[in-house]
mmCIF file of C-alpha atoms in Angstrom:
data_model
loop_
_atom_site.group_PDB
_atom_site.id
_atom_site.type_symbol
_atom_site.label_atom_id
_atom_site.label_comp_id
_atom_site.label_asym_id
_atom_site.label_seq_id
_atom_site.Cartn_x
_atom_site.Cartn_y
_atom_site.Cartn_z
ATOM 1 C CA MET A 1 -0.081 -0.241 -0.084
ATOM 2 C CA ARG A 2 2.869 2.406 1.085
ATOM 3 C CA LEU A 3 4.589 1.618 -2.128
ATOM 4 C CA HIS A 4 1.127 2.488 -4.146
ATOM 5 C CA ILE A 5 0.797 5.819 -2.442
ATOM 6 C CA GLU A 6 4.686 6.485 -2.966
ATOM 7 C CA TRP A 7 4.307 5.942 -6.754
ATOM 8 C CA LEU A 8 1.438 7.946 -7.148
ATOM 9 C CA ARG A 9 3.258 10.890 -5.489
ATOM 10 C CA LEU A 10 5.879 10.593 -8.039
ATOM 11 C CA LEU A 11 3.323 10.207 -11.034
ATOM 12 C CA MET A 12 1.555 13.707 -9.953
ATOM 13 C CA THR A 13 4.645 15.247 -9.073
ATOM 14 C CA MET A 14 5.824 14.612 -12.865
ATOM 15 C CA PHE A 15 2.079 15.377 -14.419
ATOM 16 C CA MET A 16 2.611 18.862 -12.753
ATOM 17 C CA LEU A 17 6.136 18.982 -13.893
ATOM 18 C CA LEU A 18 4.954 18.469 -17.453
ATOM 19 C CA THR A 19 2.399 20.804 -17.423
ATOM 20 C CA ILE A 20 4.379 23.654 -16.040
ATOM 21 C CA VAL A 21 6.630 22.832 -18.986
ATOM 22 C CA ALA A 22 3.923 22.706 -21.864
ATOM 23 C CA THR A 23 2.548 25.531 -20.140
ATOM 24 C CA ASN A 24 5.709 27.799 -20.627
ATOM 25 C CA HIS A 25 6.260 26.442 -24.241
ATOM 26 C CA ALA A 26 3.111 27.539 -25.233
ATOM 27 C CA ARG A 27 3.725 31.151 -23.648
ATOM 28 C CA CYS A 28 6.859 31.239 -25.630
ATOM 29 C CA ILE A 29 5.624 30.321 -28.898
ATOM 30 C CA LEU A 30 2.493 32.913 -28.044
ATOM 31 C CA ALA A 31 5.204 35.492 -27.474
ATOM 32 C CA THR A 32 6.909 34.709 -30.840
ATOM 33 C CA ILE A 33 4.135 35.241 -33.192
ATOM 34 C CA GLN A 34 4.221 38.455 -35.360
ATOM 35 C CA TYR A 35 1.061 40.694 -36.004
ATOM 36 C CA SER A 36 1.553 42.962 -38.662
ATOM 37 C CA GLU A 37 -0.098 46.504 -38.620
ATOM 38 C CA LYS A 38 -3.405 46.584 -40.353
ATOM 39 C CA TYR A 39 -3.755 47.926 -44.206
ATOM 40 C CA THR A 40 -6.541 48.375 -46.564
ATOM 41 C CA ASP A 41 -7.897 48.465 -49.936
ATOM 42 C CA SER A 42 -11.361 49.702 -50.911
ATOM 43 C CA THR A 43 -13.384 46.743 -50.085
ATOM 44 C CA TYR A 44 -10.923 44.843 -47.248
ATOM 45 C CA GLU A 45 -8.671 45.337 -44.281
ATOM 46 C CA TYR A 46 -5.521 43.265 -44.285
ATOM 47 C CA ARG A 47 -2.792 41.919 -41.989
ATOM 48 C CA HIS A 48 -0.660 38.962 -41.946
ATOM 49 C CA VAL A 49 0.432 37.099 -39.025
ATOM 50 C CA ILE A 50 4.272 35.690 -39.057
ATOM 51 C CA LEU A 51 4.113 31.768 -37.369
ATOM 52 C CA PRO A 52 7.634 30.914 -35.637
ATOM 53 C CA GLN A 53 8.891 27.911 -37.888
ATOM 54 C CA GLU A 54 8.055 25.429 -34.961
ATOM 55 C CA THR A 55 4.245 26.410 -35.201
ATOM 56 C CA ALA A 56 4.295 26.661 -38.984
ATOM 57 C CA ARG A 57 5.719 22.706 -39.237
ATOM 58 C CA MET A 58 2.166 21.877 -37.258
ATOM 59 C CA CYS A 59 0.211 23.734 -40.171
ATOM 60 C CA PRO A 60 -1.523 22.103 -42.770
ATOM 61 C CA LYS A 61 -0.110 23.016 -46.088
ATOM 62 C CA ASN A 62 -1.873 23.930 -48.991
ATOM 63 C CA LYS A 63 -4.863 24.266 -47.124
ATOM 64 C CA LEU A 64 -6.655 27.858 -46.220
ATOM 65 C CA LEU A 65 -7.286 27.245 -42.019
ATOM 66 C CA THR A 66 -10.556 27.784 -40.249
ATOM 67 C CA GLU A 67 -10.688 30.111 -37.528
ATOM 68 C CA THR A 68 -10.708 27.123 -35.061
ATOM 69 C CA GLU A 69 -7.526 26.138 -36.780
ATOM 70 C CA TRP A 70 -5.762 29.051 -36.761
ATOM 71 C CA ARG A 71 -7.062 30.016 -33.199
ATOM 72 C CA SER A 72 -5.428 26.426 -32.428
ATOM 73 C CA LEU A 73 -2.012 27.634 -33.582
ATOM 74 C CA GLY A 74 -1.986 30.359 -31.089
ATOM 75 C CA VAL A 75 -3.100 33.085 -33.753
ATOM 76 C CA GLN A 76 -5.608 35.779 -31.237
ATOM 77 C CA GLN A 77 -7.046 38.360 -33.514
ATOM 78 C CA SER A 78 -10.480 39.892 -32.669
ATOM 79 C CA ARG A 79 -13.720 38.515 -34.655
ATOM 80 C CA GLY A 80 -14.158 38.558 -38.646
ATOM 81 C CA TRP A 81 -10.725 37.484 -39.841
ATOM 82 C CA VAL A 82 -10.544 35.060 -42.341
ATOM 83 C CA HIS A 83 -7.244 33.375 -43.621
ATOM 84 C CA TYR A 84 -7.876 33.740 -47.344
ATOM 85 C CA ALA A 85 -4.733 32.813 -49.365
ATOM 86 C CA ILE A 86 -1.154 31.391 -49.131
ATOM 87 C CA HIS A 87 1.753 32.652 -50.156
ATOM 88 C CA LYS A 88 3.710 29.650 -51.452
ATOM 89 C CA PRO A 89 7.260 31.021 -51.047
ATOM 90 C CA GLU A 90 6.700 31.707 -47.207
ATOM 91 C CA PRO A 91 3.768 29.390 -45.961
ATOM 92 C CA HIS A 92 4.486 30.428 -42.404
ATOM 93 C CA ILE A 93 2.918 33.762 -42.999
ATOM 94 C CA LEU A 94 -0.731 33.731 -42.497
ATOM 95 C CA LEU A 95 -2.893 36.151 -44.848
ATOM 96 C CA PHE A 96 -6.097 37.642 -43.178
ATOM 97 C CA ARG A 97 -8.364 39.930 -44.073
ATOM 98 C CA ARG A 98 -12.133 40.829 -43.138
ATOM 99 C CA PRO A 99 -14.704 43.243 -44.804
ATOM 100 C CA LEU A 100 -14.230 46.854 -43.897
ATOM 101 C CA GLY A 101 -16.406 48.369 -40.946
ATOM 102 C CA THR A 102 -16.395 44.613 -39.423
ATOM 103 C CA ASP A 103 -17.534 45.195 -35.558
ATOM 104 C CA PRO A 104 -14.224 43.261 -33.808
ATOM 105 C CA VAL A 105 -16.749 43.340 -30.726
ATOM 106 C CA PRO A 106 -18.498 40.408 -30.531
ATOM 107 C CA PRO A 107 -22.413 40.943 -30.226
ATOM 108 C CA VAL A 108 -22.519 40.026 -26.428
ATOM 109 C CA MET A 109 -19.732 42.101 -25.547
ATOM 110 C CA SER A 110 -21.506 45.298 -27.661
ATOM 111 C CA TRP A 111 -24.526 44.706 -25.713
ATOM 112 C CA LEU A 112 -22.999 44.841 -21.996
ATOM 113 C CA LEU A 113 -20.853 48.038 -23.241
ATOM 114 C CA ARG A 114 -23.961 50.042 -24.110
#
């Protein structure tokens, strides 16, 4: 019985350490994602996001990402952005756009801010 308790303590300690390492690793990745300034034409607002190479390797190739997919890579943006193109020479750079005038605040938040 005592051996089981010791093993359980060891496993819990290892789990906690792995959680700390994974959390710190995720923070490092989020800190290295680079966001461009926004730029516009007559229809859309644009921006590009540069992923670290490590994150880009996890990114599906030759496929536009859904919002769920790009958010799962750690990209953080207000609402309305769509991954609209792939720049083949630099697939680690994600190209986004949204229609001009898109309200970046979710409807629930808009209601709360009134």
